[in-house]
CSV table of C-alpha atoms and ligand atoms in Angstrom, one decimal:
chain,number,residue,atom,x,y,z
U,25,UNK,CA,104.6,-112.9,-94.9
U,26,UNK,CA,106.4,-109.9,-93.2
U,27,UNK,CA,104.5,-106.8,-92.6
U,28,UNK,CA,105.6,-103.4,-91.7
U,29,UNK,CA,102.4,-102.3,-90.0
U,30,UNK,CA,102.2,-98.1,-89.3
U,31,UNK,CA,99.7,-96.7,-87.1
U,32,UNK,CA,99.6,-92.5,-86.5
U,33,UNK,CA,95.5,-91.9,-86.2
U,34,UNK,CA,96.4,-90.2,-83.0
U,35,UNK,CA,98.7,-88.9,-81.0
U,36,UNK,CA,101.2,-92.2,-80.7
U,37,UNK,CA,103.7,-92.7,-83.7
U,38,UNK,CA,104.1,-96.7,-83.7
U,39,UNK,CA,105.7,-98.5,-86.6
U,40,UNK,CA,106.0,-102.7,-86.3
U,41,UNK,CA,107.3,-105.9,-88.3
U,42,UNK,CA,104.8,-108.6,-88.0
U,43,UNK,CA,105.7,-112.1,-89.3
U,44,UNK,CA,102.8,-114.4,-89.6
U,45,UNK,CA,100.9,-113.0,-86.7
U,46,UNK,CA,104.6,-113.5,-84.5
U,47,UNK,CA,105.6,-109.5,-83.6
U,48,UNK,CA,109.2,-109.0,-84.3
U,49,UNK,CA,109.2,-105.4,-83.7
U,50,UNK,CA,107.0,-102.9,-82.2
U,51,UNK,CA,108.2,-99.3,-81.4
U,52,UNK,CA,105.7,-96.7,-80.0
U,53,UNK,CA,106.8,-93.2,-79.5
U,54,UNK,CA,104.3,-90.8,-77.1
U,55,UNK,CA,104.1,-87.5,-78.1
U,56,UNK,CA,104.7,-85.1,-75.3
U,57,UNK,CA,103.9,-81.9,-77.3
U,58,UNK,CA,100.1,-82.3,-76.2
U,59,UNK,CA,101.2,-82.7,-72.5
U,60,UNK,CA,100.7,-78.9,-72.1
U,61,UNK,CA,97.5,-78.7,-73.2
U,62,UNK,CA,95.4,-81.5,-71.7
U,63,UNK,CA,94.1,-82.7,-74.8
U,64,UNK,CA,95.5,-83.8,-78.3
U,65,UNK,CA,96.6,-80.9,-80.7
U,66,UNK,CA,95.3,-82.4,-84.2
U,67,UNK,CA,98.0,-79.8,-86.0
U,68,UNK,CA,100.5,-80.7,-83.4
U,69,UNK,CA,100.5,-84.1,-83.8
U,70,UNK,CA,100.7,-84.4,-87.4
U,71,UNK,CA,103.5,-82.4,-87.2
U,72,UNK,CA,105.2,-84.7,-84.6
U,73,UNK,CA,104.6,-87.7,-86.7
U,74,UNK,CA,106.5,-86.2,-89.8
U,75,UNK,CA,109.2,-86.0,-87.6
U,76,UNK,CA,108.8,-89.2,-85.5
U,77,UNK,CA,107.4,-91.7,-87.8
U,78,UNK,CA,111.3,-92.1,-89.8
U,79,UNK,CA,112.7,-92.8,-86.9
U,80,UNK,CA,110.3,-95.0,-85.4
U,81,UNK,CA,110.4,-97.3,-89.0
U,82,UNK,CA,114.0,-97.6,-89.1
U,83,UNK,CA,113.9,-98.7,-85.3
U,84,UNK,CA,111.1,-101.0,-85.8
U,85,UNK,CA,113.5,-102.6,-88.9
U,86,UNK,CA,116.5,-102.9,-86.7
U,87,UNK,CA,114.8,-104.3,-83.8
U,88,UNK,CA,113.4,-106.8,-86.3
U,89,UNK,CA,116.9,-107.5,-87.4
U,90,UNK,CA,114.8,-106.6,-90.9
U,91,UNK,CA,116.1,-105.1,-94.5
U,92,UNK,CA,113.6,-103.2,-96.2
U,93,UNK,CA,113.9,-106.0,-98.7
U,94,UNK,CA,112.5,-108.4,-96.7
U,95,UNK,CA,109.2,-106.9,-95.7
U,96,UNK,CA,106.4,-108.4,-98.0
U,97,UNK,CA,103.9,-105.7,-97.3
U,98,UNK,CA,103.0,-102.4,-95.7
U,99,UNK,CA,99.7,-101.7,-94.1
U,100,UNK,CA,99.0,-98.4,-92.6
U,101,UNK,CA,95.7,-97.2,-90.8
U,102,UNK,CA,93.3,-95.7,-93.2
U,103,UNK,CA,90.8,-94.2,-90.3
U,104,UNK,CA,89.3,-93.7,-88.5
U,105,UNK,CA,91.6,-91.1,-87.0
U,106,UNK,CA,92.5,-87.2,-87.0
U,107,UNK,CA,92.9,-86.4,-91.0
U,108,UNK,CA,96.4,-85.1,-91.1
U,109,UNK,CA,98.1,-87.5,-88.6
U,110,UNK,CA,96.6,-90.2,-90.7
U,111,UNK,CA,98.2,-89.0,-94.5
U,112,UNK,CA,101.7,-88.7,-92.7
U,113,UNK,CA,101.2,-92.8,-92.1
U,114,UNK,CA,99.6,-93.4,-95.2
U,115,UNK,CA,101.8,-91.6,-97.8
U,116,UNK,CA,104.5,-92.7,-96.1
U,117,UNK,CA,103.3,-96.5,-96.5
U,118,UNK,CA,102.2,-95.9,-100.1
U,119,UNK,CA,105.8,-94.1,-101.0
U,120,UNK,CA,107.3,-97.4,-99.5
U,121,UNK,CA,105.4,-99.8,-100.9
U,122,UNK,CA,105.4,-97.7,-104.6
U,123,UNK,CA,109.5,-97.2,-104.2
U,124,UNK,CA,109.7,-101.3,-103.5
U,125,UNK,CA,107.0,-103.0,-105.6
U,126,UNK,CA,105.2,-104.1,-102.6
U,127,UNK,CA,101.7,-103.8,-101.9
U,128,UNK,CA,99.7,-101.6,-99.6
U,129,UNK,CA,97.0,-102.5,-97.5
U,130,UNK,CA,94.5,-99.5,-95.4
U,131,UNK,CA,93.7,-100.7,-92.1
U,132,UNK,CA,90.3,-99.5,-89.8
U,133,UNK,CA,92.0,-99.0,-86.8
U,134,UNK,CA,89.5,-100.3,-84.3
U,135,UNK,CA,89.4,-103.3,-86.5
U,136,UNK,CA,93.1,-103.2,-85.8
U,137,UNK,CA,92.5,-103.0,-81.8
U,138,UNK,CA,90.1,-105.9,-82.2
U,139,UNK,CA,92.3,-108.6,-82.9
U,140,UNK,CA,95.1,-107.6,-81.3
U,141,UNK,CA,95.2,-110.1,-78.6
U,142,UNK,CA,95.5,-112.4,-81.5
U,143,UNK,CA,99.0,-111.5,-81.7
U,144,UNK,CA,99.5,-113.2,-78.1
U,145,UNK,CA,98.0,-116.3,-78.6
U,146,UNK,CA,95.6,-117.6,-81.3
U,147,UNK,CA,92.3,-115.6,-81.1
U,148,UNK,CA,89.8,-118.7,-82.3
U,149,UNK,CA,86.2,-117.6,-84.8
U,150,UNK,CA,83.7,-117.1,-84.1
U,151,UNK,CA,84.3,-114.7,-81.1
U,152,UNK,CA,82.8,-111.8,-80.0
U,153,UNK,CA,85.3,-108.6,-79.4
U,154,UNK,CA,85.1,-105.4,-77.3
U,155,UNK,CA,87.2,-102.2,-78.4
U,156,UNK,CA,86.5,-99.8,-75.4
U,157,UNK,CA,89.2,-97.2,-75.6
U,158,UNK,CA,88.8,-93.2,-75.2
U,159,UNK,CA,87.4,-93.1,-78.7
U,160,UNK,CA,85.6,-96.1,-79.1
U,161,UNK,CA,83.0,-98.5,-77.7
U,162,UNK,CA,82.3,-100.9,-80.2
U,163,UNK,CA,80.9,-104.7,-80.1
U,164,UNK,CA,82.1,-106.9,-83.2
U,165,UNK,CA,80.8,-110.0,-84.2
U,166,UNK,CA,83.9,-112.4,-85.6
U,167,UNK,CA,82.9,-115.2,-87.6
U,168,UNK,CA,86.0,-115.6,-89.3
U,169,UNK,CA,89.2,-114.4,-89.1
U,170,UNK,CA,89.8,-110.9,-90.5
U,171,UNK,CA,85.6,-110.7,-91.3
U,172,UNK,CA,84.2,-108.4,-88.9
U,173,UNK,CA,80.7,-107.2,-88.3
U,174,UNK,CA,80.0,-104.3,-86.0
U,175,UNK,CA,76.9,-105.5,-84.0
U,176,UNK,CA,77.2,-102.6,-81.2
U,177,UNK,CA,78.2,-99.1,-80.8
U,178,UNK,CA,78.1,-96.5,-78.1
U,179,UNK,CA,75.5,-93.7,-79.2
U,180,UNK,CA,77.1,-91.1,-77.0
U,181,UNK,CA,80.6,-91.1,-75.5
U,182,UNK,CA,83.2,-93.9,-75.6
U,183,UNK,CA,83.9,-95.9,-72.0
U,184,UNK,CA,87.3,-93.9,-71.8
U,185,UNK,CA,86.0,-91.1,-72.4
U,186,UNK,CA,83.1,-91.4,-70.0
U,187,UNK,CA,86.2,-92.8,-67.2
U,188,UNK,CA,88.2,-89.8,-68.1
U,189,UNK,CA,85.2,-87.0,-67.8
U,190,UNK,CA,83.8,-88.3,-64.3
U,191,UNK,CA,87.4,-89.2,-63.2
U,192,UNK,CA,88.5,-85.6,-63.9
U,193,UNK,CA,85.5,-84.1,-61.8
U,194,UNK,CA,87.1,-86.4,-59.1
U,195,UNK,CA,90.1,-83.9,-59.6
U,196,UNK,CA,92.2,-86.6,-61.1
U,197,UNK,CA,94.9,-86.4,-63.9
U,198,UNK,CA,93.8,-86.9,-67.5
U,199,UNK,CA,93.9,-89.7,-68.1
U,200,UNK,CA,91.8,-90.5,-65.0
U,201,UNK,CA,90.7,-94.3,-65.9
U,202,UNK,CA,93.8,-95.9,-64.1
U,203,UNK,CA,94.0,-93.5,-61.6
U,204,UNK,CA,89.9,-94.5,-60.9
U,205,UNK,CA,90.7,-97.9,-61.6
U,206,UNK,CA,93.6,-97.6,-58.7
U,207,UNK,CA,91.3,-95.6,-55.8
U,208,UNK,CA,88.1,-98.2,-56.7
U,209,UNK,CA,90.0,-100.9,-55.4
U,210,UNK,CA,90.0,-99.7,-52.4
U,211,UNK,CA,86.2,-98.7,-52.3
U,212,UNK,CA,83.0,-100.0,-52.3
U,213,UNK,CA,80.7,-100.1,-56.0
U,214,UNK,CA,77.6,-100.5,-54.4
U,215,UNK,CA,78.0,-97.2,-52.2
U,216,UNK,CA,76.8,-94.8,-54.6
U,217,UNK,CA,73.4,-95.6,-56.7
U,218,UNK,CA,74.4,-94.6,-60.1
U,219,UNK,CA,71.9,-95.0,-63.4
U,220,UNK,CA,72.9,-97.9,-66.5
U,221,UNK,CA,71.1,-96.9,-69.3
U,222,UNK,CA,68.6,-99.5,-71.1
U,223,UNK,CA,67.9,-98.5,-74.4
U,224,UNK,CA,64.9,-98.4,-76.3
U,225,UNK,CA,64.5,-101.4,-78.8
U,226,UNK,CA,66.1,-104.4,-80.1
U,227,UNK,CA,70.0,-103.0,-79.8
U,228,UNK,CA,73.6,-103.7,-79.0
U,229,UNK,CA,74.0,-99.5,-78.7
U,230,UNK,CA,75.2,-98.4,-75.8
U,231,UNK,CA,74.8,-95.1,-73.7
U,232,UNK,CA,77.0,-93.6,-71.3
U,233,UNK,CA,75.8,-90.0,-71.4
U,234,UNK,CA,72.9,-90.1,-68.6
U,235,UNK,CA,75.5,-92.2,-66.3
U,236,UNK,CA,78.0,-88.7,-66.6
U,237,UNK,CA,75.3,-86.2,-65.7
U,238,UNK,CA,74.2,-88.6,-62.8
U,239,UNK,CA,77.6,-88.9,-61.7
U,240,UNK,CA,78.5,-85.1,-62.0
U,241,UNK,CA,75.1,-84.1,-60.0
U,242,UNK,CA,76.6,-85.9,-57.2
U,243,UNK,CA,80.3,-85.2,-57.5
U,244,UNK,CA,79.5,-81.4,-57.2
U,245,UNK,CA,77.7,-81.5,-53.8
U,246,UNK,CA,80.7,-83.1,-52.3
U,247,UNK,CA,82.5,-81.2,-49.9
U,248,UNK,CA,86.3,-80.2,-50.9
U,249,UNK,CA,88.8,-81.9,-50.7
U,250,UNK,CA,87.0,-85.3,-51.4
U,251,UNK,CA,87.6,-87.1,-48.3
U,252,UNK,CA,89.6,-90.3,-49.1
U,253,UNK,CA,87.4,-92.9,-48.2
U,254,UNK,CA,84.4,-91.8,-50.2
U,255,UNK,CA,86.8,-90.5,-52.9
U,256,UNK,CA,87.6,-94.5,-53.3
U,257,UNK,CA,83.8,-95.2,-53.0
U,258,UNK,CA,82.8,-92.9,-55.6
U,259,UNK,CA,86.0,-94.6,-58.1
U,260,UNK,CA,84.6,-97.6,-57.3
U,261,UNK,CA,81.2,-96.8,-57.9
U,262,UNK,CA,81.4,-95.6,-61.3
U,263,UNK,CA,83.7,-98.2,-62.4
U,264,UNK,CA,81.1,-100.5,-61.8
U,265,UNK,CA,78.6,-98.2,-63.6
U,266,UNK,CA,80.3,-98.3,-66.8
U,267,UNK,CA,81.7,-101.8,-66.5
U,268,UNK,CA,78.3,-103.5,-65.6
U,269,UNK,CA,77.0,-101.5,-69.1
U,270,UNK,CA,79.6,-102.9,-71.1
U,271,UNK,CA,79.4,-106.7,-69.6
U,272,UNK,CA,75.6,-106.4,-70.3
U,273,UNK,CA,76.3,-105.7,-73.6
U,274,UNK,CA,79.1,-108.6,-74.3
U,275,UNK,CA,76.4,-110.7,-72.3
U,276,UNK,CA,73.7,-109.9,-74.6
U,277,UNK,CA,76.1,-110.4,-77.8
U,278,UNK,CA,77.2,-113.9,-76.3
U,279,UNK,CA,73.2,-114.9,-76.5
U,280,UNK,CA,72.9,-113.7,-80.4
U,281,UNK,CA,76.2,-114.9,-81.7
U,282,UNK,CA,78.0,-118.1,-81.7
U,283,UNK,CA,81.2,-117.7,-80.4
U,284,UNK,CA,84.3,-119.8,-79.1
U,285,UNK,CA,85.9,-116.6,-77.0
U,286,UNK,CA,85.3,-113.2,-76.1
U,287,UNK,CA,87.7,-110.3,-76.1
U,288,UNK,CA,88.1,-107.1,-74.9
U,289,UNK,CA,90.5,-104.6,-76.6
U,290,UNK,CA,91.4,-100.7,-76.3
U,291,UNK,CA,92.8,-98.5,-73.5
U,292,UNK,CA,89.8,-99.8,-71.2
U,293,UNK,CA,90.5,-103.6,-71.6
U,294,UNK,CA,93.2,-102.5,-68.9
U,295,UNK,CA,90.3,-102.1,-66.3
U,296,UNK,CA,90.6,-104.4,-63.5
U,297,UNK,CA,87.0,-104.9,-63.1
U,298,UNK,CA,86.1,-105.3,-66.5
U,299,UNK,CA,88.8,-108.2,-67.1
U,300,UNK,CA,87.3,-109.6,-64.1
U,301,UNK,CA,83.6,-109.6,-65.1
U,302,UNK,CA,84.4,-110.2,-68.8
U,303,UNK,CA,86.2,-113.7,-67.8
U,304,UNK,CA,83.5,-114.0,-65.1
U,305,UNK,CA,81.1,-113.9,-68.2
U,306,UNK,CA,83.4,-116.2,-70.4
U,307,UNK,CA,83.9,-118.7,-67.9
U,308,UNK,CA,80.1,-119.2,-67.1
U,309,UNK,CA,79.9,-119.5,-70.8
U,310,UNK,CA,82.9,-122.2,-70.8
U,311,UNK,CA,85.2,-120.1,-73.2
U,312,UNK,CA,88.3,-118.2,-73.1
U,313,UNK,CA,88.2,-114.5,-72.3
U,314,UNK,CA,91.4,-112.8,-74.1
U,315,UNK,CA,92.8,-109.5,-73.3
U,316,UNK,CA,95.5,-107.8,-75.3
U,317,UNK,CA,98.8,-107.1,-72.6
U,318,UNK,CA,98.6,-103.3,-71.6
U,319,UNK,CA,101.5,-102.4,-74.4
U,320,UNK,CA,99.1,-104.6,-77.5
U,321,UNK,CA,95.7,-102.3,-75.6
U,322,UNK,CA,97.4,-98.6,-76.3
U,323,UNK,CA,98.0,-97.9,-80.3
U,324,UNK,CA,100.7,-99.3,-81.7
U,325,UNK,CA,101.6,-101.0,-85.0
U,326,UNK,CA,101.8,-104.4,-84.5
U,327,UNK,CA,97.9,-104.9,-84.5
U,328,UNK,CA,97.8,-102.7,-87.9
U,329,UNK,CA,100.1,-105.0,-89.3
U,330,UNK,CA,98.1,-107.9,-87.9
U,331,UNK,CA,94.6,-106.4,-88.9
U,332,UNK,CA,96.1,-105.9,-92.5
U,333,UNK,CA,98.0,-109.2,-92.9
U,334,UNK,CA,94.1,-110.7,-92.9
U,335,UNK,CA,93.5,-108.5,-96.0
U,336,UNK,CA,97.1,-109.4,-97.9
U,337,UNK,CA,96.4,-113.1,-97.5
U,338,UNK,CA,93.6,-113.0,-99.5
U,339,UNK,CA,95.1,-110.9,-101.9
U,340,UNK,CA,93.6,-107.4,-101.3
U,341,UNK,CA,95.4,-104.6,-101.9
U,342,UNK,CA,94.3,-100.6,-101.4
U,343,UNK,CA,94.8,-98.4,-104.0
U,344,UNK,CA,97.5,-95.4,-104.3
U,345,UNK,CA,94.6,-93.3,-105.1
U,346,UNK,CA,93.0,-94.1,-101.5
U,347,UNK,CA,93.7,-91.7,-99.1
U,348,UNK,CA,92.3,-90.6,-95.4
U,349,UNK,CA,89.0,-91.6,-94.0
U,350,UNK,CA,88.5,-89.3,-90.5
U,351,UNK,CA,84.9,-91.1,-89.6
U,352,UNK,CA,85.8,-94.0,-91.4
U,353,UNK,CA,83.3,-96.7,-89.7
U,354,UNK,CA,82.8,-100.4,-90.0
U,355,UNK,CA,80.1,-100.2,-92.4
U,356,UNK,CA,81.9,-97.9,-95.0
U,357,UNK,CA,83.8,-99.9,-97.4
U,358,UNK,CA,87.4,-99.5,-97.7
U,359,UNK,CA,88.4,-98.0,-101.1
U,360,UNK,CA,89.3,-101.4,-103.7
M,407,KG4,O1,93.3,-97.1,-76.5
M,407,KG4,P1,93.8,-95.9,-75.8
M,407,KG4,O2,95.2,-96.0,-75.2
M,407,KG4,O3,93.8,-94.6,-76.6
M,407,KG4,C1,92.7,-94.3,-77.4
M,407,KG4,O4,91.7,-93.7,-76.8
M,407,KG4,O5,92.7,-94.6,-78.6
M,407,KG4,O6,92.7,-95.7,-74.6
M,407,KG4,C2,92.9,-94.7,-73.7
M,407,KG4,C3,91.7,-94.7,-72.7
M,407,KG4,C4,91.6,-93.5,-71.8
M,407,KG4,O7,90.3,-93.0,-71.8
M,407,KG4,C5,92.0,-94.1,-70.5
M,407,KG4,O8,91.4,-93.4,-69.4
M,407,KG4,C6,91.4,-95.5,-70.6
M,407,KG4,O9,91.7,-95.9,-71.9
M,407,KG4,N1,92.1,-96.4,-69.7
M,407,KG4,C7,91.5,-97.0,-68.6
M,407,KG4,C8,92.4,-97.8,-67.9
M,407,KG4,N2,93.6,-97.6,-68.6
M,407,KG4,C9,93.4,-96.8,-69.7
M,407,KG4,N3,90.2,-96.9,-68.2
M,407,KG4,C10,89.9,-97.6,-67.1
M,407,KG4,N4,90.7,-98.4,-66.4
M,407,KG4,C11,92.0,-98.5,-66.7
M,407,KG4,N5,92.9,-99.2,-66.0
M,408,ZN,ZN1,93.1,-96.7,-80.6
């Protein structure tokens, strides 16, 4: 089955043919309209995607050595997302797939960034899966493919974001996780005592929120310029804050759930020291840890095309009423 997978929830217009789980194609265009303003432009970037998202298809076909005729399917992220970047994918896929008799499929996209480093080597259920990006900290529970139950969820901000917000304060460039990722190399994460949240209860949930506060009441009393060495000290510090919290929770998961690997997925899963503790964890645990290559870990649409191909297999279609889902979350069904 050949899948033309589109993915424009954000601020990246990616379009991708996937064959079977084998990628044949996978284009990605950054918009650089938002560069300007340090932050995504919701109106901006739809706009870009009207423009982009043509290009980026018909690129995807020929890279794929593709006709239009030969894709099977189309599968487009439904949510969650910004609202009007997400309709330029999805009408786009439904117009497609209406104009050649093919089906349509909506795809979550942090399902999507879930199994994406399926799409490198076979990604074996039950697992347990990560998606730490600057949106999303979620912990799924896999038990077969294309099945997934969200066991886990930060209450506050996402991992990225909480990398990005402390990393900023450190003066760096947005975004700051692999510029903290580069200076705590070269430090030492036991140098500054930083908090992990425990949460109340029997939960999966995460916090990160009490970890920035902590972080910026020490990051303003530094003298200015942040001298180097405890510049790399302070990276390295709250890398391992917000790593240990998310290898906790994978730890904890791994107790609760059967599971034959772990993997960690999302912008994050590029972090040095969480690859390192997560196949630390996996390894003590005697099963693979899998991480998504650092072009499958940004947004693209090869893993929409992979999350959707689950859902075309066994038939399932989404309707052409169906349209955008901004907060669309695991536990809301998708429209049938
Ligand atoms: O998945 P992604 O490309 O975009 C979305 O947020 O959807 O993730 C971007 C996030 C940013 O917050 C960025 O700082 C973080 O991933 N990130 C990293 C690293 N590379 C990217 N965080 C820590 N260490 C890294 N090496
Ligand atoms: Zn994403």
């Amino acid at each position: 089955m050949r899948i033309l997978g589109i993915e424009t929830s954000c601020d990246d217009t990616g379009a991708a043919v996937v064959e079977d789980g084998r990628i044949l194609a996978n284009i990605v265009a950054a918009q650089d309209v938002h560069l300007e303003y340090g932050g995504v432009v919701p109106e901006l970037a739809s706009r870009a995607h009207i423009t982009l998202l043509p290009q980026v298809v018909l690129q995807a076909l020929a890279t794929a050595n593709t006709t239009i005729d030969q894709i099977d399917g189309v599968a487009a992220t439904i949510g969650p997302g910004l609202v009007g970047s997400l309709l330029v994918g999805i009408e786009f896929a439904k117009g497609l797939a209406l104009a050649r008799g093919i089906p349509w499929v909506g795809v979550n996209h942090v399902e999507a960034h879930l199994v994406s480093a399926g799409l490198e080597a076979p990604l074996e259920t039950p697992y347990i899966g990560m998606v730490a990006s600057g949106g999303h900290t979620e912990i799924y529970h896999v038990p077969e493919p294309g099945i997934f139950q969200r066991i886990g969820s930060t209450r506050d901000d996402a991992a990225g974001e909480a990398f990005d917000k402390i990393g900023k304060l450190l003066g760096q460039p947005y975004p700051a996780g692999p510029h903290l990722d580069k200076l705590a190399r070269e430090g030492k994460p036991d140098a500054i005592a930083l908090p992990r949240a425990k949460l109340k209860g029997d939960t999966l949930d995460l916090s990160m929120s009490g970890l920035k506060t902590a972080a910026k009441l020490i990051i303003e009393k530094e003298p200015r310029p942040i001298p180097d060495a405890r510049l790399h000290d302070l990276a390295a510090s709250v890398e391992k804050a917000i790593v240990d919290v998310l290898v906790e929770r994978l730890d904890q998961a791994l107790r609760r759930y059967e599971a034959r690997a772990v993997t960690v997925a999302g912008g994050c899963a590029c972090n040095t020291l969480l690859r390192e503790e997560t196949a630390r964890l996996a390894a003590a645990r005697g099963i693979p840890a899998r991480f998504p290559s650092p072009k499958l870990c940004r947004d693209n649409g090869a893993m929409i095309a992979h999350a959707g191909s689950f859902a075309l297999r066994r038939g399932e279609t989404t309707p052409f009423s169906a349209t955008a889902i901004a907060n669309l979350d695991s536990f809301s069904p998708l429209p049938v």
